[in-house]
mmCIF file of C-alpha atoms (C1' of nucleotides) in Angstrom:
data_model
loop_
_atom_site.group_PDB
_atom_site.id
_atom_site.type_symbol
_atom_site.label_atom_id
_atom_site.label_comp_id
_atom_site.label_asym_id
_atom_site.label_seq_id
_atom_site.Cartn_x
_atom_site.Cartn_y
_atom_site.Cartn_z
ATOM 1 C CA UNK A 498 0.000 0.000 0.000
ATOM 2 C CA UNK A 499 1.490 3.127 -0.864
ATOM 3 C CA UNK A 500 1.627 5.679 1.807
ATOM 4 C CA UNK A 501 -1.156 8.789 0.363
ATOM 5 C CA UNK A 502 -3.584 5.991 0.147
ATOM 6 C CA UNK A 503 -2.677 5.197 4.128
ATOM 7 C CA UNK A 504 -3.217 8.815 5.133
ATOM 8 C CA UNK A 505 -6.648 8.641 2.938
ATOM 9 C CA UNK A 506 -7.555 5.809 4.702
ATOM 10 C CA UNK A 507 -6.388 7.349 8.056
ATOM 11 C CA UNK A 508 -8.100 10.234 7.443
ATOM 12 C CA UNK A 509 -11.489 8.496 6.997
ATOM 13 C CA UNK A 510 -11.162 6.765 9.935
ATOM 14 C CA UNK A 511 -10.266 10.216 12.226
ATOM 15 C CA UNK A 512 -13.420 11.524 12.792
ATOM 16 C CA UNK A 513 -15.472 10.398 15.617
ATOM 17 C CA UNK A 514 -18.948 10.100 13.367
ATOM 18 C CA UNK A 515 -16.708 8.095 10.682
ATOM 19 C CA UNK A 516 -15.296 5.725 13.120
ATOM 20 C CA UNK A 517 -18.497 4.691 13.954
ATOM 21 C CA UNK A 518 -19.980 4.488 10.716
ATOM 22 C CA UNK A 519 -17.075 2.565 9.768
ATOM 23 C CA UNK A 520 -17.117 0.003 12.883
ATOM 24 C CA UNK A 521 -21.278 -0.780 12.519
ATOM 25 C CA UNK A 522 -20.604 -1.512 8.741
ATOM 26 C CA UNK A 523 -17.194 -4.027 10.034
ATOM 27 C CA UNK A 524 -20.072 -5.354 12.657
ATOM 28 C CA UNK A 525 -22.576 -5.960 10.323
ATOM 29 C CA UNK A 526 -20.560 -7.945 7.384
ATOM 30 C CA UNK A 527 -20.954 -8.328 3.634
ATOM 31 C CA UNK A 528 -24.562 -7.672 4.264
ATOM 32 C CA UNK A 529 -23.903 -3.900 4.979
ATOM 33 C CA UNK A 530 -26.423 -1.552 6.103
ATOM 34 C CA UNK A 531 -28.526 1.142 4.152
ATOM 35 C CA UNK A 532 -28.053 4.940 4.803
ATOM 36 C CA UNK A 533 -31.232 5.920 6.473
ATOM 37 C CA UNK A 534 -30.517 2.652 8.850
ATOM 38 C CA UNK A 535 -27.335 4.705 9.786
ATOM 39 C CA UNK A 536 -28.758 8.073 9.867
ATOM 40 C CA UNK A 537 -31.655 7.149 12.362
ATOM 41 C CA UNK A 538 -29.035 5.177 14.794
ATOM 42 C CA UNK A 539 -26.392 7.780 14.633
ATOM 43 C CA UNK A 540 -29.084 10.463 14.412
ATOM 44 C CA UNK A 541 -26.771 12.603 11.914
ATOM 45 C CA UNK A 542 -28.855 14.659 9.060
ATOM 46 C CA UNK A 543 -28.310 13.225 6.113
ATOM 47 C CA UNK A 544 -26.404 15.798 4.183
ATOM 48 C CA UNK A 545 -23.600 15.259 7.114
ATOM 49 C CA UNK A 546 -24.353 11.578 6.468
ATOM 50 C CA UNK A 547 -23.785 11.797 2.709
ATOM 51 C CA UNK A 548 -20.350 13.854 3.296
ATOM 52 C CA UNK A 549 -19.334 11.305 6.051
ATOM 53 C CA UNK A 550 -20.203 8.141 3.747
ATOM 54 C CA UNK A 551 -17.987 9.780 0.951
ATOM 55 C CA UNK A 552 -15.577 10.471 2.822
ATOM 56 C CA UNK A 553 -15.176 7.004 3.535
ATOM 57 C CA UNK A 554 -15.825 5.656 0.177
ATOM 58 C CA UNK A 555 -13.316 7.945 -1.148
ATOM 59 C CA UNK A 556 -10.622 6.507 0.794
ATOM 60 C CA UNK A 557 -11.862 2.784 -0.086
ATOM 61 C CA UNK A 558 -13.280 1.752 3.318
ATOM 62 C CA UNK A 559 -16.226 1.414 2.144
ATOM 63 C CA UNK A 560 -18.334 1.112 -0.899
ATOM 64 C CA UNK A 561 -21.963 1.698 -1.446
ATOM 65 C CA UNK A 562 -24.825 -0.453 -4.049
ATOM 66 C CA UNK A 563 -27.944 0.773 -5.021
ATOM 67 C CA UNK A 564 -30.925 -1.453 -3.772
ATOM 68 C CA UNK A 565 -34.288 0.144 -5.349
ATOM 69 C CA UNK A 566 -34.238 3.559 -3.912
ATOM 70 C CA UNK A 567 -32.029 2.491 -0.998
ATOM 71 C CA UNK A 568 -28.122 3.068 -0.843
ATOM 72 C CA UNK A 569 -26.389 -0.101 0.982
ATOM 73 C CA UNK A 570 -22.935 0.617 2.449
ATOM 74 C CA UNK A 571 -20.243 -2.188 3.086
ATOM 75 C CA UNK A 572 -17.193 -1.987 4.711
ATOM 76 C CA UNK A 573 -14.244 -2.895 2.410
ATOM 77 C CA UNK A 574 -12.629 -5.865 4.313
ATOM 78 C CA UNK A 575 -9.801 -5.700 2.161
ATOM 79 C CA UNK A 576 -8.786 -2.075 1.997
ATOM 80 C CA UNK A 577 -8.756 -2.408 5.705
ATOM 81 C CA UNK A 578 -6.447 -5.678 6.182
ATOM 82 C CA UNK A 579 -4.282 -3.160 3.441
ATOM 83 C CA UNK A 580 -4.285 -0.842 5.832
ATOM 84 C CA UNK A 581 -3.387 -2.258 8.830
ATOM 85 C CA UNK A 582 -0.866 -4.591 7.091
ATOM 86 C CA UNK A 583 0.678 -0.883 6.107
ATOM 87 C CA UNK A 584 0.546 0.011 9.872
ATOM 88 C CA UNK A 585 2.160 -2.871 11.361
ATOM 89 C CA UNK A 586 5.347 -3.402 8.554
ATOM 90 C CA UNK A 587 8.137 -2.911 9.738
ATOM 91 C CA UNK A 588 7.782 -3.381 13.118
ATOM 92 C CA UNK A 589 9.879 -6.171 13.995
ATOM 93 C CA UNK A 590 12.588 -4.974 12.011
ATOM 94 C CA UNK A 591 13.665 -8.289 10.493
ATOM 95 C CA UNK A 592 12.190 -10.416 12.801
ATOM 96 C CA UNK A 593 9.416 -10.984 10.747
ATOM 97 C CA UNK A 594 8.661 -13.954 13.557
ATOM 98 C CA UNK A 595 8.057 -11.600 15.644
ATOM 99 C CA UNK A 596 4.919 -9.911 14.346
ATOM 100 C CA UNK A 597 1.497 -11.835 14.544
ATOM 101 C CA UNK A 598 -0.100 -11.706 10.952
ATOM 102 C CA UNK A 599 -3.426 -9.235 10.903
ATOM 103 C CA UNK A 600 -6.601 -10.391 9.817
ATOM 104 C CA UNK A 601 -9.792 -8.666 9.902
ATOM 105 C CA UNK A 602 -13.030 -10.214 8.325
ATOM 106 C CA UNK A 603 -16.764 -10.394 9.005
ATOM 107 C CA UNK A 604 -17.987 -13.584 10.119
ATOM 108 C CA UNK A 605 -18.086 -16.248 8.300
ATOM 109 C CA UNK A 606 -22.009 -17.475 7.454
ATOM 110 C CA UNK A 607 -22.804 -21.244 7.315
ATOM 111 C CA UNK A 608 -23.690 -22.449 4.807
ATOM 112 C CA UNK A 609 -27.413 -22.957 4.148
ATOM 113 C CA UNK A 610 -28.097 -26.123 2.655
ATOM 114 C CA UNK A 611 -24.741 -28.706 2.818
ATOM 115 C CA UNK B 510 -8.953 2.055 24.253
ATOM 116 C CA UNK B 511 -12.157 4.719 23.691
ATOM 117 C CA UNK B 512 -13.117 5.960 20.765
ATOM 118 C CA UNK B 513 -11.609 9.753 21.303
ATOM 119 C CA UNK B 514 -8.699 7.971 22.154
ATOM 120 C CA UNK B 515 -8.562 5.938 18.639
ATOM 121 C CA UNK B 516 -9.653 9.424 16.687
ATOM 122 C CA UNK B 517 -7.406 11.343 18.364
ATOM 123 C CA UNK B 518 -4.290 8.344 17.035
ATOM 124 C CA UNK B 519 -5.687 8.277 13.521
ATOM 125 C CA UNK B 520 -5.442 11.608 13.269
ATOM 126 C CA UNK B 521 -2.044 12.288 14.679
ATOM 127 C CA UNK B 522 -1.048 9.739 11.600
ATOM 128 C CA UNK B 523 -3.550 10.552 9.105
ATOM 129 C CA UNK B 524 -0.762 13.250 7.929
ATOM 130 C CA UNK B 525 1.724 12.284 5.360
ATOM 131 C CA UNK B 526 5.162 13.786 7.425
ATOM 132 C CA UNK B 527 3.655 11.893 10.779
ATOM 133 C CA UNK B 528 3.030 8.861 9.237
ATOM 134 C CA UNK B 529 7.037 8.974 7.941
ATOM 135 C CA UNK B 530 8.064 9.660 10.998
ATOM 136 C CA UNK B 531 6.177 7.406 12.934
ATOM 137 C CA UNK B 532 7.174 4.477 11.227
ATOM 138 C CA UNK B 533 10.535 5.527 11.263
ATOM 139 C CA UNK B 534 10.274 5.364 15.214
ATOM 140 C CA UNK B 535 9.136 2.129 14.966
ATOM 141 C CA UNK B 536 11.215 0.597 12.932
ATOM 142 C CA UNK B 537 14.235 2.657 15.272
ATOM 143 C CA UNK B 538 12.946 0.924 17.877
ATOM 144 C CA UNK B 539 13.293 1.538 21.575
ATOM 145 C CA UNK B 540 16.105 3.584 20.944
ATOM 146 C CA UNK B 541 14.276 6.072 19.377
ATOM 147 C CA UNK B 542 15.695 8.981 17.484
ATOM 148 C CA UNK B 543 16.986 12.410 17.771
ATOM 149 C CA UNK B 544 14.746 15.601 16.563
ATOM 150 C CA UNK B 545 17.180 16.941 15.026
ATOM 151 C CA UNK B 546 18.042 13.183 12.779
ATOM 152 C CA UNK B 547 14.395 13.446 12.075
ATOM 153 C CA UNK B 548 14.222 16.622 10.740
ATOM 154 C CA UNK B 549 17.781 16.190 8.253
ATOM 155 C CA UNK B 550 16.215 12.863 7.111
ATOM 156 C CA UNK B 551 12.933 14.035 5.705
ATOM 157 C CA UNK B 552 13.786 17.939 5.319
ATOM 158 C CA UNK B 553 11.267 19.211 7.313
ATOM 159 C CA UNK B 554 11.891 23.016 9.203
ATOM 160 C CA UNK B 555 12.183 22.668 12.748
ATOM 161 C CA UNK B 556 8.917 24.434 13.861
ATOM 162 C CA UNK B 557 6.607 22.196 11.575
ATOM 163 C CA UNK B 558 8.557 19.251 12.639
ATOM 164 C CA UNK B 559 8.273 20.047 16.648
ATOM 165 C CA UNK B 560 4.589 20.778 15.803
ATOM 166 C CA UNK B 561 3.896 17.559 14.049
ATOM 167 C CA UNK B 562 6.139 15.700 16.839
ATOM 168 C CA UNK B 563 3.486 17.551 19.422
ATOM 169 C CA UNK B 564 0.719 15.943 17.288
ATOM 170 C CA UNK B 565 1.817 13.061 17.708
ATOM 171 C CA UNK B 566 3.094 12.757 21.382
ATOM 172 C CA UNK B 567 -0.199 14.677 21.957
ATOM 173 C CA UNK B 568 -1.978 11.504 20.406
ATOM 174 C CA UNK B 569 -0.091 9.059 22.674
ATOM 175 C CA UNK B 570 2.002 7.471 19.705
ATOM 176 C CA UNK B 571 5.345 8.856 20.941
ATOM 177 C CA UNK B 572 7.369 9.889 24.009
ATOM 178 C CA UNK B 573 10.310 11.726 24.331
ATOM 179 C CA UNK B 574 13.004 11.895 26.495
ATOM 180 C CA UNK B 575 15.518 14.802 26.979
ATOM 181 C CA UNK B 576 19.252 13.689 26.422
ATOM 182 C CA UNK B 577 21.194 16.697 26.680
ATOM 183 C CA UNK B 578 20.162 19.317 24.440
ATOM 184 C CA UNK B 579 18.943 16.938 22.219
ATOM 185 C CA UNK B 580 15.370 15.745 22.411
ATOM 186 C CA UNK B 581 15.319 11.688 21.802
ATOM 187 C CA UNK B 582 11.544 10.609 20.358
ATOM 188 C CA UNK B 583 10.404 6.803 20.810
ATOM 189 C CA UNK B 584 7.132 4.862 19.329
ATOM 190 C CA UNK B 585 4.859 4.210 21.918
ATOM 191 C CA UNK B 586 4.257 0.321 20.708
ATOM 192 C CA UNK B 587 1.733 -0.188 23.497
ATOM 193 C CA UNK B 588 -0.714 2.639 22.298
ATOM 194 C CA UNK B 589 -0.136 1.750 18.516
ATOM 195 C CA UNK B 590 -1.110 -2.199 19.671
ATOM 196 C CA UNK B 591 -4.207 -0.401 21.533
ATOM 197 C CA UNK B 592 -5.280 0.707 18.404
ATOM 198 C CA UNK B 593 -4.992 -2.016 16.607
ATOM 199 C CA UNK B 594 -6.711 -4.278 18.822
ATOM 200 C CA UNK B 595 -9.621 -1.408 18.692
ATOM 201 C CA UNK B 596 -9.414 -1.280 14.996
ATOM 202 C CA UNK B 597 -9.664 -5.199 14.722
ATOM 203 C CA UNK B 598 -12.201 -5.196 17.237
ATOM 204 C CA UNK B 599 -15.799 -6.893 16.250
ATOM 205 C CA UNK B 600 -14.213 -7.559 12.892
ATOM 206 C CA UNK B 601 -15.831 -11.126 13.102
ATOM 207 C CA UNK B 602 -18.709 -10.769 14.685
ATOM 208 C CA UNK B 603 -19.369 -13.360 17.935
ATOM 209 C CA UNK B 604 -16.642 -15.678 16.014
ATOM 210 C CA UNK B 605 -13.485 -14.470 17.704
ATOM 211 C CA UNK B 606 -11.480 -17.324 16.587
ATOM 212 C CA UNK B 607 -11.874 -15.715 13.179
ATOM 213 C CA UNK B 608 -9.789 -13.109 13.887
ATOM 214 C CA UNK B 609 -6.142 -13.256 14.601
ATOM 215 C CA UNK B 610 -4.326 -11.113 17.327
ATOM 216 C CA UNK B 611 -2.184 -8.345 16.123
ATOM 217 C CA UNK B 612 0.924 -7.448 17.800
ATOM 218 C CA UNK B 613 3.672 -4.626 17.100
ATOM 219 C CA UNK B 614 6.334 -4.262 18.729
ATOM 220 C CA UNK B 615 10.231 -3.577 18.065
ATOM 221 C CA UNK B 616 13.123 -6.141 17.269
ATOM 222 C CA UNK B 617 13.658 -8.272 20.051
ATOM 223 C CA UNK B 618 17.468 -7.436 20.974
ATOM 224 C CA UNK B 619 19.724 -10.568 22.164
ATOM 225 C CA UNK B 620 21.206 -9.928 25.470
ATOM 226 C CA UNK B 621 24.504 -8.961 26.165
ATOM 227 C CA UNK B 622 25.977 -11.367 28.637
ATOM 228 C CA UNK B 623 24.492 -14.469 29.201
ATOM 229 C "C1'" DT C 180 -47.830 10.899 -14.683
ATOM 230 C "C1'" DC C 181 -48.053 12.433 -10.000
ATOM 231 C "C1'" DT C 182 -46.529 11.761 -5.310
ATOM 232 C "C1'" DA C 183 -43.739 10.116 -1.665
ATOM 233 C "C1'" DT C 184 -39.418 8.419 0.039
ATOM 234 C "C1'" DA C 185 -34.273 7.783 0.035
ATOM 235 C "C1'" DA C 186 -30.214 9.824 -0.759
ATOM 236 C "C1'" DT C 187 -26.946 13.141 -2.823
ATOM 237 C "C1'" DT C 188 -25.253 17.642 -4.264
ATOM 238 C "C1'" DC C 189 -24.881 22.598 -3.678
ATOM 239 C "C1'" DC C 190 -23.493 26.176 -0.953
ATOM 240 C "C1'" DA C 191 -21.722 29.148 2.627
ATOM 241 C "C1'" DG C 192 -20.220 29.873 7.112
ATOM 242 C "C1'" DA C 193 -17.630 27.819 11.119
ATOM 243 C "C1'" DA C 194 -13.937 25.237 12.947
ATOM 244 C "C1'" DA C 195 -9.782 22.742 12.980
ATOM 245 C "C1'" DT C 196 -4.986 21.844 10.864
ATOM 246 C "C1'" DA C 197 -0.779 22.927 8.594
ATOM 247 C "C1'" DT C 198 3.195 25.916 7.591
ATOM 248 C "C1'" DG C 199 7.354 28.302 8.648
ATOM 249 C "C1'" DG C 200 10.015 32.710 10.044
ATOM 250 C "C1'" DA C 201 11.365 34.937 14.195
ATOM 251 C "C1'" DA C 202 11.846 34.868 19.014
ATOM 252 C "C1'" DT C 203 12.635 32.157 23.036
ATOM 253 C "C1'" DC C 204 14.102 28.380 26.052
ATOM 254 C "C1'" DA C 205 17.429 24.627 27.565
ATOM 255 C "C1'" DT C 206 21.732 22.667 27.758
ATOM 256 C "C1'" DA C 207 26.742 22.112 26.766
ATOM 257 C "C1'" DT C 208 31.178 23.855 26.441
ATOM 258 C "C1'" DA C 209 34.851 27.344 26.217
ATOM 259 C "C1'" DT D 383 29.500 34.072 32.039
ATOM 260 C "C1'" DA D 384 29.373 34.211 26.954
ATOM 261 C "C1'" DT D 385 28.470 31.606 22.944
ATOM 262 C "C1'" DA D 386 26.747 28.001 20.111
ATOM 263 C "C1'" DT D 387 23.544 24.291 19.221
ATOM 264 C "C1'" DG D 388 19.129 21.747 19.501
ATOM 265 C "C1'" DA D 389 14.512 22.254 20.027
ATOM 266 C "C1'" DT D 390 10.119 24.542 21.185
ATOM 267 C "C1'" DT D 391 6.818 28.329 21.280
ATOM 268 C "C1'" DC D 392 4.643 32.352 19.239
ATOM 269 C "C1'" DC D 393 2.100 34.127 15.671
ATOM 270 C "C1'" DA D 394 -0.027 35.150 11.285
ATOM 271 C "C1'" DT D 395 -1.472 33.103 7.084
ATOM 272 C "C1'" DA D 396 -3.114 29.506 4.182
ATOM 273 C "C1'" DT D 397 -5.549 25.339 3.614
ATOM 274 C "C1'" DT D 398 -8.554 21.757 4.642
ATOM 275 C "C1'" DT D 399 -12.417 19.771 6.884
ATOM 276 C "C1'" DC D 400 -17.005 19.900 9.033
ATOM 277 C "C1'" DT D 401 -21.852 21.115 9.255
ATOM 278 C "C1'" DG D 402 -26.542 21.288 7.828
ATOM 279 C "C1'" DG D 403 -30.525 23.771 5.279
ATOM 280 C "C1'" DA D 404 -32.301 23.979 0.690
ATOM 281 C "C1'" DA D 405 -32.448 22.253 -3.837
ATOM 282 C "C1'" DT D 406 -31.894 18.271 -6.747
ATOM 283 C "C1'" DT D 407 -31.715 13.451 -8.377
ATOM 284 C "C1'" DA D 408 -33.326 8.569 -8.343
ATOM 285 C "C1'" DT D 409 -36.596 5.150 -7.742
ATOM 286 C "C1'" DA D 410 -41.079 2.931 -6.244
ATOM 287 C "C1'" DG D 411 -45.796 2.734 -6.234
ATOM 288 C "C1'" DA D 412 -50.538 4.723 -6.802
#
DNA sequence: TCTATAATTCCAGAAATATGGAATCATATA
DNA sequence: TATATGATTCCATATTTCTGGAATTATAGA
């Protein structure tokens, strides 16, 4: 990960309203949650909402699908693992041993019918 | 680790010089490094770089010890683990197994004498 | 097509951050 | 004590970010 896409990603993550966002949409999976769902818990009006959720998609935490007139938001597993891969190189200098690998993921769903 | 704590962290290294010179700290290690080695290495004047070394002590991601005249700045690994292990937090759900434990910390040194 | 709902964009003012020269403070050494 | 070096604080300016009401866009359903 290259480091301006580390401070993006920082950045989204530095703001209290964010952060919280951010950790409900890690907490609710691949399933994500839609806008107004957020708005009403977080009781933010939705134009701060709408900046917020950019905000976040902009720096690839999260992305957003349209679901008839409904905007679902999931958090971007991925760009986060990036992330705090990024955050934790180089911290054992070479003692790679050292440093416990860093996963974060959603929880896995059985399966319905085996 | 609360959640002003974690925005307050993000923010000290959502900042392209602080991020440098944060993970140059950690991968210095306990020895830390001197202001003034900070400041030739990445060419930064030495007001913006004792107010972005504020930010960050500020934050709880460095210390610094005096060592003469010279100022010596360290990582604070334990603060930087905090917020990982708030970052990873509820990343899978009730299935903690899921998720694996992060650690940072420096380069075990061998001892000395045995 | 008309209406209602969900969400975003526009906009402008408020607040927080970043930058760096000049002055100041702290320590070491002659 | 005088001088030099390392670092911080002061301060003004520039830049970015945050906030939320009003207008707009997108879709569903009558």
């Amino acid at each position: 990960m290259e480091s301006y896409i580390a401070v993006g990603a920082l950045g989204a993550l530095a703001q209290e309203a964010r952060l919280t966002i951010f950790r409900m949409l890690v907490q609710a999976g691949p399933g994500g949650l839609r806008v107004g769902a957020i708005g009403k818990a977080l009781e933010i009006p939705p134009a701060t909402l709408s900046f917020h959720l950019a905000q976040l998609q902009h720096a690839g935490l999260v992305t957003a699908r349209r679901k008839g007139r409904e905007m679902i938001q999931v958090a971007a597993f991925e760009r986060m693992n990036e992330l705090l891969a990024y955050l934790t190189k180089n911290c054992c200098g070479e003692d790679l041993q050292a440093c416990a690998p860093i996963v974060c993921k959603p929880t896995p769903r059985r399966r319905k019918k085996p």
